[in-house]
CSV table of C-alpha atoms in Angstrom, one decimal:
chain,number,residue,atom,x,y,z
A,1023,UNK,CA,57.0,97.9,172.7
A,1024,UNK,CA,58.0,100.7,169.6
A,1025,UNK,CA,55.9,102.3,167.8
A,1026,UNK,CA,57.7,103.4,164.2
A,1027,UNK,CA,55.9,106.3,162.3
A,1028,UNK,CA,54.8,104.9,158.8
A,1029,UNK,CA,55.2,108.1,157.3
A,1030,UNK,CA,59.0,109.2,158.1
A,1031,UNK,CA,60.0,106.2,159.6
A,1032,UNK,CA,60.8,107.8,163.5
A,1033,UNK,CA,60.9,104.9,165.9
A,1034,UNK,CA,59.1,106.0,169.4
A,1035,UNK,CA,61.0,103.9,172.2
A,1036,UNK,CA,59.5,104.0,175.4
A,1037,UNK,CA,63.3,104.0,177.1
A,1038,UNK,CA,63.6,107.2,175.1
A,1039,UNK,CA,60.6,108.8,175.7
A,1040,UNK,CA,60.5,112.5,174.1
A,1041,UNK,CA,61.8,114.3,176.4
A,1042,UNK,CA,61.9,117.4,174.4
A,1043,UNK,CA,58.2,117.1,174.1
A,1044,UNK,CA,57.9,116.6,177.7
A,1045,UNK,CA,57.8,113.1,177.9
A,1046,UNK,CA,60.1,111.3,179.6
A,1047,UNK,CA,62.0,108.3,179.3
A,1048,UNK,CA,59.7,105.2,180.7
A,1049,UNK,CA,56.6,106.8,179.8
A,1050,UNK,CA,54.8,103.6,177.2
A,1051,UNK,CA,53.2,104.4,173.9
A,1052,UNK,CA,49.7,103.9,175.8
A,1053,UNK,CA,50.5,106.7,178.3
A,1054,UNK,CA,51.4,109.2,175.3
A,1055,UNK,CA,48.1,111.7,174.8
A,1056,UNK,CA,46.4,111.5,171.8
A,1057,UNK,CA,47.0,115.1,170.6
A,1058,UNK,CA,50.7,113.9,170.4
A,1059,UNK,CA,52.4,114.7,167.1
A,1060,UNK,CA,55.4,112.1,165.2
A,1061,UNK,CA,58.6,114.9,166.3
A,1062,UNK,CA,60.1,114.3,162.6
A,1063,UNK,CA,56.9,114.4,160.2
A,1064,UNK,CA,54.2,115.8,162.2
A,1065,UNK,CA,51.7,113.4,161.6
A,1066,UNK,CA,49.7,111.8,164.5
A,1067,UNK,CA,49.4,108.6,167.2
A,1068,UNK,CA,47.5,106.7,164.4
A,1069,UNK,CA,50.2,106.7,161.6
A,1070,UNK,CA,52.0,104.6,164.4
A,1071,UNK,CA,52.4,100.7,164.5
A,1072,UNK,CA,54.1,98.2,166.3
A,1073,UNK,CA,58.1,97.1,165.6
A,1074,UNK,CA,57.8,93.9,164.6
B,672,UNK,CA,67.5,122.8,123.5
B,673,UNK,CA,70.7,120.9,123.5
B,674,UNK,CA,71.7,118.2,126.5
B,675,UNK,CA,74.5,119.3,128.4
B,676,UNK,CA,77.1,116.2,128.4
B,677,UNK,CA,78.4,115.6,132.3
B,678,UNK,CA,80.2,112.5,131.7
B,679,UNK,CA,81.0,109.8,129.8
B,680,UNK,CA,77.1,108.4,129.6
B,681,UNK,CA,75.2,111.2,131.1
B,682,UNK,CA,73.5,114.2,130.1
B,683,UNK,CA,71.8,117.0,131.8
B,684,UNK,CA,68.3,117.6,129.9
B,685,UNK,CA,66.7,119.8,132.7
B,686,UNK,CA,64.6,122.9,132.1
B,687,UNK,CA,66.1,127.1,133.7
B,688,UNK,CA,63.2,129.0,135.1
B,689,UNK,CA,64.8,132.2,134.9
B,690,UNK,CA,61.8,134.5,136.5
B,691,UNK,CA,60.1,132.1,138.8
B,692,UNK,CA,60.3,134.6,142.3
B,693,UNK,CA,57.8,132.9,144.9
B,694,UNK,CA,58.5,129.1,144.9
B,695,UNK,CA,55.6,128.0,147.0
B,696,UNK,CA,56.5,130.9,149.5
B,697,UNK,CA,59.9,130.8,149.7
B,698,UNK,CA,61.2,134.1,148.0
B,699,UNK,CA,63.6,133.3,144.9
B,700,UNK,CA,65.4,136.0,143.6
B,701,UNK,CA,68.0,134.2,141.6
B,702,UNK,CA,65.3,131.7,140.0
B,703,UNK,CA,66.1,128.2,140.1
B,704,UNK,CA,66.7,125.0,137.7
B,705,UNK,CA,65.0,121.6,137.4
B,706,UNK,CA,67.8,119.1,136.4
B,707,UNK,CA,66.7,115.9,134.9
B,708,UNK,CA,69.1,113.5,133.6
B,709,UNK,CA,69.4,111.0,130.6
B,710,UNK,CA,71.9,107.8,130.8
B,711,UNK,CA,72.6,106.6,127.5
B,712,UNK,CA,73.4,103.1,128.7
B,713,UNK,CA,71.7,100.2,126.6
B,714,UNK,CA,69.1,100.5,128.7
B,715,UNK,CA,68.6,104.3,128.1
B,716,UNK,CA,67.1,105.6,132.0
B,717,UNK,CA,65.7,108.9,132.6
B,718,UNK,CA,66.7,110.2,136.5
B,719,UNK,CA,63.3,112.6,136.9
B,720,UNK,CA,61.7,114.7,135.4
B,721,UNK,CA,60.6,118.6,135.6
B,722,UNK,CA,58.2,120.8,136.8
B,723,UNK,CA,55.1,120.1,134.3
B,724,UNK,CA,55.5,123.7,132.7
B,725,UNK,CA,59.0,123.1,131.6
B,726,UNK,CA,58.3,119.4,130.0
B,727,UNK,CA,58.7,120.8,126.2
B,728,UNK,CA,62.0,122.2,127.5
B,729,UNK,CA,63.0,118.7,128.9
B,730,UNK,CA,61.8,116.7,126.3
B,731,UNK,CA,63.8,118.9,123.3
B,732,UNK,CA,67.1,118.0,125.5
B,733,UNK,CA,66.4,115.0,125.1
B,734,UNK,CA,65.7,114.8,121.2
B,735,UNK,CA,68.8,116.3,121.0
B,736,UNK,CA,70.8,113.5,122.0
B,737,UNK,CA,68.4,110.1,121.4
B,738,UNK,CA,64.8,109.3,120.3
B,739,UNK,CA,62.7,109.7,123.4
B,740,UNK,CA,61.1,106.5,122.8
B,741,UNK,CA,64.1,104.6,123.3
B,742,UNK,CA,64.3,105.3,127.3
B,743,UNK,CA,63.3,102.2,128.8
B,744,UNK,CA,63.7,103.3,132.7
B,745,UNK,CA,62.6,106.0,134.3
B,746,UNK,CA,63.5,107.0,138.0
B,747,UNK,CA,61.6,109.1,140.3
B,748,UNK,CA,63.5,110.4,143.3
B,749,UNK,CA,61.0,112.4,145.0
B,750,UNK,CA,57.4,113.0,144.7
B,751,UNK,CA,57.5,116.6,144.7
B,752,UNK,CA,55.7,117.9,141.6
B,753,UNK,CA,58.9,120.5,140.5
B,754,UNK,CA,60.2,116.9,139.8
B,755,UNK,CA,57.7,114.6,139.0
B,756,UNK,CA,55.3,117.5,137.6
B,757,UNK,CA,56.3,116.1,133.9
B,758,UNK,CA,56.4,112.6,134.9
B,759,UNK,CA,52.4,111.5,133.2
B,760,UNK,CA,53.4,113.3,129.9
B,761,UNK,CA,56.8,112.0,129.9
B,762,UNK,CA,55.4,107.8,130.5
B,763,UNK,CA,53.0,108.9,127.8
B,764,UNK,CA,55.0,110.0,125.2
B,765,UNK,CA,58.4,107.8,126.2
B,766,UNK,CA,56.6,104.5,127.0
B,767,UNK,CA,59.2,103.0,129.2
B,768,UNK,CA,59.2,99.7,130.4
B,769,UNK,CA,59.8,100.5,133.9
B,770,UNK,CA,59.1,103.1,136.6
B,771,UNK,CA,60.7,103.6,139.8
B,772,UNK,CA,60.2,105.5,142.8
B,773,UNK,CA,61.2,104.6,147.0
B,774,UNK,CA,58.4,102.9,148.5
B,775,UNK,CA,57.3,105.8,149.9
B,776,UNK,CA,57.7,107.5,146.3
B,777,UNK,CA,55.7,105.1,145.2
B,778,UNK,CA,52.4,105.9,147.5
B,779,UNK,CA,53.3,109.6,147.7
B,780,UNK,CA,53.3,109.9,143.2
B,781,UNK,CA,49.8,108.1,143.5
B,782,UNK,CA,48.6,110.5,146.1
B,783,UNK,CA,50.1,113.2,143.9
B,784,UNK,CA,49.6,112.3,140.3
B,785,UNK,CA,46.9,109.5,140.5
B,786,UNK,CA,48.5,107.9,137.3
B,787,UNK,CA,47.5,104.9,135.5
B,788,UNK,CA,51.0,103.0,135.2
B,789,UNK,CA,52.8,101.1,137.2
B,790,UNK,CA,55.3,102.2,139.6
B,791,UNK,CA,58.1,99.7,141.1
B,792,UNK,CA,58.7,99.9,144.9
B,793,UNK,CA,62.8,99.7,145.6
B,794,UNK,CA,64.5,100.4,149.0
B,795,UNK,CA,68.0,101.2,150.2
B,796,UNK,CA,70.2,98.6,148.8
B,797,UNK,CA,68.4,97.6,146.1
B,798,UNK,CA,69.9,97.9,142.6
B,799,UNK,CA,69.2,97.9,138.7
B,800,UNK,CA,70.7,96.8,135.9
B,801,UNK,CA,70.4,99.6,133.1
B,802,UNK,CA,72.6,97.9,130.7
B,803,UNK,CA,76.5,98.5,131.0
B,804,UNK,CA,76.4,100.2,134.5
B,805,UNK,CA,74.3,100.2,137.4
B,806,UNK,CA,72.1,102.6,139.9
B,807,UNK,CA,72.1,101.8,143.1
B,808,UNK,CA,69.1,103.5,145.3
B,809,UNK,CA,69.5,104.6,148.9
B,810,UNK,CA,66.4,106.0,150.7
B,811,UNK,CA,66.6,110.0,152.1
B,812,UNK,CA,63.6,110.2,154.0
B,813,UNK,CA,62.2,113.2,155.2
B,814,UNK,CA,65.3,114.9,153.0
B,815,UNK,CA,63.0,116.2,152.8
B,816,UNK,CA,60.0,114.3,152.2
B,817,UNK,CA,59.0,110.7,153.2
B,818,UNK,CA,59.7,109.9,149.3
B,819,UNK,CA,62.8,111.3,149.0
B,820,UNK,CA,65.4,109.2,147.4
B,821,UNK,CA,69.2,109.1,146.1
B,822,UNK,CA,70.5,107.2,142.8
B,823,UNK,CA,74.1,106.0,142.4
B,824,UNK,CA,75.6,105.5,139.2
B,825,UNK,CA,77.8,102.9,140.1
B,826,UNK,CA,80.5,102.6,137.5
B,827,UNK,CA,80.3,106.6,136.7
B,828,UNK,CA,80.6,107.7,140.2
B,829,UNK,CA,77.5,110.3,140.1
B,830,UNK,CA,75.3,110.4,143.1
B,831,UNK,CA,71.9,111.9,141.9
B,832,UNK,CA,70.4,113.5,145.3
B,833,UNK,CA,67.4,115.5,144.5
B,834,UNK,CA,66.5,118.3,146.5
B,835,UNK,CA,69.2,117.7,148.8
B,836,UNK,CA,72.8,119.5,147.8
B,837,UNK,CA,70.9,121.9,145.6
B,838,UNK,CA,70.0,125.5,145.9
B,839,UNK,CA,67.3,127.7,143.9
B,840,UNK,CA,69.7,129.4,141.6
B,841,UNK,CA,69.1,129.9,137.3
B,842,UNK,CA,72.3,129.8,135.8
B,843,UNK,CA,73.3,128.9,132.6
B,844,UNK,CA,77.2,127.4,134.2
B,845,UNK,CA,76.1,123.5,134.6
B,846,UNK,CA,79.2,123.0,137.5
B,847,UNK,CA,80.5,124.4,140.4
B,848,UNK,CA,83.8,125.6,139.8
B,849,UNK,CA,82.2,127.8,136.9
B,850,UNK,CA,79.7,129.8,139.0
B,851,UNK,CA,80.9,132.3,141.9
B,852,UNK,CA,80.8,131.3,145.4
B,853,UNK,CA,79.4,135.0,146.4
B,854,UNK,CA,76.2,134.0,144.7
B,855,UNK,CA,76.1,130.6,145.3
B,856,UNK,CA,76.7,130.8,148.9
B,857,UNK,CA,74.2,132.2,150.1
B,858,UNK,CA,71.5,130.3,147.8
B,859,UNK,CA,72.9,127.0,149.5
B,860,UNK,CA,72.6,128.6,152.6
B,861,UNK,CA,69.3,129.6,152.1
B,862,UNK,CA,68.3,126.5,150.1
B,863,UNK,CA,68.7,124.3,153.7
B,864,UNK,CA,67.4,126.9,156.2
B,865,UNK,CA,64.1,127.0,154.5
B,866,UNK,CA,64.0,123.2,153.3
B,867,UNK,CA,66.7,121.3,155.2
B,868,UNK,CA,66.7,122.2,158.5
B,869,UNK,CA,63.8,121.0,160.2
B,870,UNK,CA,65.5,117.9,159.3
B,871,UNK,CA,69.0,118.2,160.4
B,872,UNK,CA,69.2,115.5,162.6
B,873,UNK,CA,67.9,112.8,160.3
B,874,UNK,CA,70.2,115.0,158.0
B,875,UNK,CA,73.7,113.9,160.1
B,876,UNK,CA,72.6,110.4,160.6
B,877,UNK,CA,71.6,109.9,156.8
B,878,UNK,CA,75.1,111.6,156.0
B,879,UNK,CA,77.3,109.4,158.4
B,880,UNK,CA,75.3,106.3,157.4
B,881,UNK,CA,76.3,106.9,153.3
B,882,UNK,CA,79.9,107.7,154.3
B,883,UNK,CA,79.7,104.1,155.4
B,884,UNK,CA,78.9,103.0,152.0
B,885,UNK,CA,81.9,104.0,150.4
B,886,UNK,CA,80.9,105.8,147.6
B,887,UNK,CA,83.0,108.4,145.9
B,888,UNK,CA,81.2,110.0,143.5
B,889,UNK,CA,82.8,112.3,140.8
B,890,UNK,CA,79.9,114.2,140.8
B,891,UNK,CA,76.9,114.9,142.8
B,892,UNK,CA,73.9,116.2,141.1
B,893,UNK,CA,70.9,117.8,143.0
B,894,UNK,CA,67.9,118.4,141.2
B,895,UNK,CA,68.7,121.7,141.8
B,896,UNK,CA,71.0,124.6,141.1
B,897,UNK,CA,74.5,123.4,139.7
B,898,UNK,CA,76.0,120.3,140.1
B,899,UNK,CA,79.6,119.2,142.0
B,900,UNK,CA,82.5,118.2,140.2
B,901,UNK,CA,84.7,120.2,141.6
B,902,UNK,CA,85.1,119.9,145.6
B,903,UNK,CA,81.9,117.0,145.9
B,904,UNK,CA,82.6,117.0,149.7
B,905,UNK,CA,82.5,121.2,150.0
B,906,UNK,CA,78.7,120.6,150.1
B,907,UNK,CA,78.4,117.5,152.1
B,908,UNK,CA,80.9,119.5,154.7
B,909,UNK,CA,78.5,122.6,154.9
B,910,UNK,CA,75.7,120.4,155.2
B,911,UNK,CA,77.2,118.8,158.2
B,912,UNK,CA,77.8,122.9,159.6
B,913,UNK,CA,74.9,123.6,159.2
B,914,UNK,CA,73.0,120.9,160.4
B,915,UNK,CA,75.0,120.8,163.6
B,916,UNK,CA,73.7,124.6,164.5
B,917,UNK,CA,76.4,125.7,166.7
B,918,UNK,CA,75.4,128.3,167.9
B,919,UNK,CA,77.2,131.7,166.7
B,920,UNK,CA,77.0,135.7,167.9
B,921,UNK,CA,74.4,136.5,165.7
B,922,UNK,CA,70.8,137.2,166.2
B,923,UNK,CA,68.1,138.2,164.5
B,924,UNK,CA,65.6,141.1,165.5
B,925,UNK,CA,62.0,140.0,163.5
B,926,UNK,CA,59.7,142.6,163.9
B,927,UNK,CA,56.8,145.0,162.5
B,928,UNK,CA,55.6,148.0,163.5
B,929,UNK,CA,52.0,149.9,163.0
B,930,UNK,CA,53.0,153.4,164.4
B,931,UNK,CA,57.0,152.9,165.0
B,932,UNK,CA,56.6,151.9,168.7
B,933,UNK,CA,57.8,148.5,168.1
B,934,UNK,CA,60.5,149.5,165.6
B,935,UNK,CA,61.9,152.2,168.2
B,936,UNK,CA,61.6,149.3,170.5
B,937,UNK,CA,63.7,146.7,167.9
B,938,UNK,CA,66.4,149.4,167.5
B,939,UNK,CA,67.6,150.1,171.3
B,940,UNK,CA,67.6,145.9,171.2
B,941,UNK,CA,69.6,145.9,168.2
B,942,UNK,CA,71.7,148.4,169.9
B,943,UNK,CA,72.1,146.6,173.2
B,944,UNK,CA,72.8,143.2,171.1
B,945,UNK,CA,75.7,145.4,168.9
B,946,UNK,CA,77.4,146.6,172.0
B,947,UNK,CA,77.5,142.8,173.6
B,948,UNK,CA,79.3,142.2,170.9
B,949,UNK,CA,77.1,140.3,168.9
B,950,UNK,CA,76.5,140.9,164.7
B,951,UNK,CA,72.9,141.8,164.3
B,952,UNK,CA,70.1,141.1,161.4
B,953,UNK,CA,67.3,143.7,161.9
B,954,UNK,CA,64.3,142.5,159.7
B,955,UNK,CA,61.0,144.1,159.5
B,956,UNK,CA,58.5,142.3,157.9
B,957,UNK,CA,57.2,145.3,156.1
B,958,UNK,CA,59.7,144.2,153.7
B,959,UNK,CA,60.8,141.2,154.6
B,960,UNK,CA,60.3,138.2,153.1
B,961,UNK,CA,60.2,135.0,155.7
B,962,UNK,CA,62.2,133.1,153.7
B,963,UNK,CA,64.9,135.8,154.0
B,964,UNK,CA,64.6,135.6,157.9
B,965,UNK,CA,64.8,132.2,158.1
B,966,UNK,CA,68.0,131.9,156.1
B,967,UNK,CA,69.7,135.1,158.0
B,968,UNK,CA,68.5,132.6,161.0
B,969,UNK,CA,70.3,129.6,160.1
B,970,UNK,CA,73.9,131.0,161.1
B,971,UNK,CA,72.5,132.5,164.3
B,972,UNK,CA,72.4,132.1,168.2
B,973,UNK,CA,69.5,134.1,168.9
B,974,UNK,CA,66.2,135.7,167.8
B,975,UNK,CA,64.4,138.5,168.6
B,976,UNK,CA,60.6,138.7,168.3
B,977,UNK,CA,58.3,142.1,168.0
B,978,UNK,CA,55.1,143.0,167.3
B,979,UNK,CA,52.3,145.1,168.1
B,980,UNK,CA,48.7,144.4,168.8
B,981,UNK,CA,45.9,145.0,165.9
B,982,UNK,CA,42.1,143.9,167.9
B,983,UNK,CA,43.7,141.8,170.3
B,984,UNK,CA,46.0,140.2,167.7
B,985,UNK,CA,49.7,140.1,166.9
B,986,UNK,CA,49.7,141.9,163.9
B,987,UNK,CA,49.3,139.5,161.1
B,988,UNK,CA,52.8,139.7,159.5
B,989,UNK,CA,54.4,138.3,162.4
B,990,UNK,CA,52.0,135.5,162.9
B,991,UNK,CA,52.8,134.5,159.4
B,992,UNK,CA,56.5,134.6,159.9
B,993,UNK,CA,56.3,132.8,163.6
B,994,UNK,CA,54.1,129.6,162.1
B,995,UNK,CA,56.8,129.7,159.2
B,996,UNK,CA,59.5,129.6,161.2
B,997,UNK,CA,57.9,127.4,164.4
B,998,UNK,CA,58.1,124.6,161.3
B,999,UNK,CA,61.8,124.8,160.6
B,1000,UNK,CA,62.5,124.2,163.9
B,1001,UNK,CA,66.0,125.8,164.5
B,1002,UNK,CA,67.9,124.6,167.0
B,1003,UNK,CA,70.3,126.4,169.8
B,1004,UNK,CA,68.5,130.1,169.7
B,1005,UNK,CA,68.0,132.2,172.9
B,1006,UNK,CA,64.9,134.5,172.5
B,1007,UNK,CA,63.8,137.9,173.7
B,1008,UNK,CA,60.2,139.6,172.9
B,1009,UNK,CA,59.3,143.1,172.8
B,1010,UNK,CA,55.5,144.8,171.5
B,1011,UNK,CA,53.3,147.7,171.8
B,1012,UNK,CA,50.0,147.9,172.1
B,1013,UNK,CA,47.0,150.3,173.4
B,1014,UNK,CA,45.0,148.7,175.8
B,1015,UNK,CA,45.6,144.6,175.7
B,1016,UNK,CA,49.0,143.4,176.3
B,1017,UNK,CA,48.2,139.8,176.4
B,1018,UNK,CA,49.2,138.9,173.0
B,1019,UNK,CA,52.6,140.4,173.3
B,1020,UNK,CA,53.0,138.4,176.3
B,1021,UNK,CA,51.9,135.0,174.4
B,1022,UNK,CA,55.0,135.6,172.3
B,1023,UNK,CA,56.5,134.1,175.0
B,1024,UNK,CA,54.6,131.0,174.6
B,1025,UNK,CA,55.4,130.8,171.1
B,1026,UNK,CA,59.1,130.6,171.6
B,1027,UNK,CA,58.8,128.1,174.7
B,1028,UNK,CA,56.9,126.2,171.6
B,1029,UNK,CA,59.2,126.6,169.3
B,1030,UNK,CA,62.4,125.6,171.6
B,1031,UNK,CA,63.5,129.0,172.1
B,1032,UNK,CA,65.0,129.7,175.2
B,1033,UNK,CA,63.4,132.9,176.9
B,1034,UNK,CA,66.5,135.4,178.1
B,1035,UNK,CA,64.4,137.6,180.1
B,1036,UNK,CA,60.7,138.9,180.4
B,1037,UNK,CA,59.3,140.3,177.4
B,1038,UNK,CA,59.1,143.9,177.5
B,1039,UNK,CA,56.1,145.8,176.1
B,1040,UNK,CA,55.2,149.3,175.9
B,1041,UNK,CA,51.8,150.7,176.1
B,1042,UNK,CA,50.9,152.9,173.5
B,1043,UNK,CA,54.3,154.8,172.6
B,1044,UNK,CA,58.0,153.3,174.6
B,1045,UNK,CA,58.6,155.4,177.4
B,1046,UNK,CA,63.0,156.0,177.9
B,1047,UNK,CA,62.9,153.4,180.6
B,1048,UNK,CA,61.0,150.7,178.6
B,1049,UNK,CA,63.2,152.0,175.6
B,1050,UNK,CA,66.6,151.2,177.7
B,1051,UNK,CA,64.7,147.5,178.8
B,1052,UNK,CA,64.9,146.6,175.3
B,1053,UNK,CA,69.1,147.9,175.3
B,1054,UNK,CA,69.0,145.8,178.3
B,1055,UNK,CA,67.6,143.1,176.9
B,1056,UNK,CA,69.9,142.7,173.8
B,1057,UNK,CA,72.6,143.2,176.2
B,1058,UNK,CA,70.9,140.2,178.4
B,1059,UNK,CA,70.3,137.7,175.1
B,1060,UNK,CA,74.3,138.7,174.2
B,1061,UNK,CA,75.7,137.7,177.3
B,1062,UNK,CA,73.6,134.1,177.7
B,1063,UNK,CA,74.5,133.8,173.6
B,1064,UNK,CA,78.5,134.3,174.9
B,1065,UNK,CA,78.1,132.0,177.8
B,1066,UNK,CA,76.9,129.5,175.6
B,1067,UNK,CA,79.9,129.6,173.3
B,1068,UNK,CA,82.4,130.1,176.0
B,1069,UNK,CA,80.9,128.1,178.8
């Protein structure tokens, strides 16, 4: 499933991963750490929901 | 105070601060405006307001032109307080019937402000009638904050953008083809490599996306700085420059010095960069200001880090410069470190973390000097500019 960041509006696809964070495409929301930061706004796992 | 007329409906009513020369750390010289705009359609809308300070300034500009208490709309395109700063006194004294702001705009002025009136949601797409013309709204987020937000005046072409298109520069000349590209350059420049960039991606996507709507304004007017009648598109097109961050021979050498080890250090890199051919921007932050590095960094394909070592620190100066720069994020940039110190080299060598963290891409070990540079760490550092040169070449001329 996305996860889209409620602040800035960044969509986290597991397909994508972040690879420019070192995580790469496959890896699912539940396998990204918790100290994981949104790559746009900065702001953390919890400001996260699910794509409808 | 008089309104400036722009067009056929619209005034300029916005406040000069000719003096201000920190703006929340970001070093401004030239000063900078707070544009604020009043349509005189039937239903009279106010497009933002100005930093709380200059709200006397604002509100004579308006008396100038129409009773205050006839504005029945106010708009809200960002949450920042240099724009919504005068937005409680303005509801106070102007009464309007309705507020907007994006949805984000909305929770972002109530985090801000925590004001007592209402505040209507609206997204990309949605419009309002103001009586004899229409604004359109289209949603800029992170352009640079979540709340950031465009208006379109549909039937007078004018695209009100905010913060983005502008640049912090006082001048009394309301239009671009009446102030001088030498000074304004460079106040654009620096306007998007210390506010812009970290968002240049969402920056080329928000762009292409609006060039699918079709609009062609007649003017574009940032909340900021002049406005475009002129050439509208000469700032869209070095917004699109700029946000690709091609890289480019240039680099910067950011540095500071305690007892001129590291500065003898950044000069034999500066030399080694000059003779691979590459224009150089020597900075030391004993002078300095970060804001200056970070716009001399926005045209560049590399950067050069130095410091020495104060109690098993990087001396402070340069910490300050690499968390203000680690936040903007600039793309395309091979690095190099140098640093002296006296008995710990480890934090020297941790500047090579910092630019792995920042997406720099390391040219070659960093080279430190103990105590004072010896000639054969003083011709690593010639080395090493010559080193950061050649990978910068390669990457232009693969």
């Amino acid at each position: 499933m996305k996860y889209v960041c409620e602040v800035c509006g960044y969509v986290y696809d597991p397909a994508v991963g972040d690879p420019d964070h070192g995580f790469a495409p496959g890896t699912k929301w539940e396998d990204i750490p918790a100290d994981w930061v949104c790559p746009v706004c900065g702001v953390g796992k919890d400001q996260f929901k699910p794509m409808e | 105070m008089q309104a400036v007329k722009i067009s056929d409906k619209v005034y300029w009513v916005g406040a000069i601060d000719w003096n201000i020369r920190d703006f929340h750390g970001y070093s401004t010289p030239q000063g900078t405006t707070y544009n604020a705009f009043l349509i005189l359609s039937e239903k009279p809308t106010l497009i933002d307001t100005v930093k709380k300070e200059f709200y006397p300034e604002m509100m004579a500009r308006i008396k100038s032109v129409m009773d205050p208490k006839k504005i029945e709309i106010i708009v809200s395109n960002h949450a920042e307080l240099d724009h919504s700063g005068g937005l409680p006194q303005a509801v106070s004294e102007i009464q309007p019937k309705e507020i907007y702001a994006s949805d984000m705009g909305v929770k972002n002025i109530l985090a801000q402000l925590h004001p007592s009136f209402e505040i209507k949601p609206v997204k990309t797409g949605d419009k309002i009638d103001i009586g004899g013309d229409t604004i359109s709204f289209i949603e800029a987020r992170m352009l640079h904050w979540p709340d950031s937000m465009f208006s379109y005046l549909e039937k007078e072409n004018i695209l009100f953008s905010n913060d983005v298109f502008g640049m912090h520069l006082a001048t009394s000349k309301l239009f671009d083809d009446e102030n001088d590209e030498h000074i304004w350059l460079p106040e654009a420049e620096k306007y998007y490599a210390n506010i812009v960039l970290p968002y240049s991606d969402i920056a080329l996507r928000f762009l292409a996306n609006v060039k699918k709507m079709n609009l062609t304004p007649k003017i574009i007017a940032p909340d900021h700085g002049f406005l475009w009648r002129k050439e509208p598109a000469r700032i869209v097109n070095l917004y699109e420059k700029w946000a690709a961050q091609a890289p480019q021979k240039k680099v910067v050498v950011v540095y500071d010095t305690m007892w001129g080890s590291t500065q003898k250090m950044a000069e034999y890199v500066t030399e080694g960069l000059r003779q691979g051919g590459m224009e150089v921007k020597q900075m030391s932050m004993h002078g300095c200001h970060r804001s200056e590095v970070a716009h001399e960094l926005l045209n560049a394909g590399g950067l050069v880090i130095g410091a020495p070592v104060i109690n098993s620190e990087i001396f402070p100066s340069m910490a300050d410069v690499l968390c203000y720069l680690k936040g903007l994020k600039k793309k395309n940039l091979v690095g190099g470190v140098i640093g002296s110190y006296g008995w710990n080299p480890a934090p020297v060598n941790a500047l090579a973390e910092w630019l792995k963290a920042a997406q720099v891409e390391l040219a070659a070990p960093v080279v430190s000097a103990k105590f004072s540079p010896t000639p054969q760490v003083l011709e690593s550092c010639r080395q090493l500019g010559l080193t950061i040169a050649q990978k910068i070449t390669e990457k232009i001329n693969p």
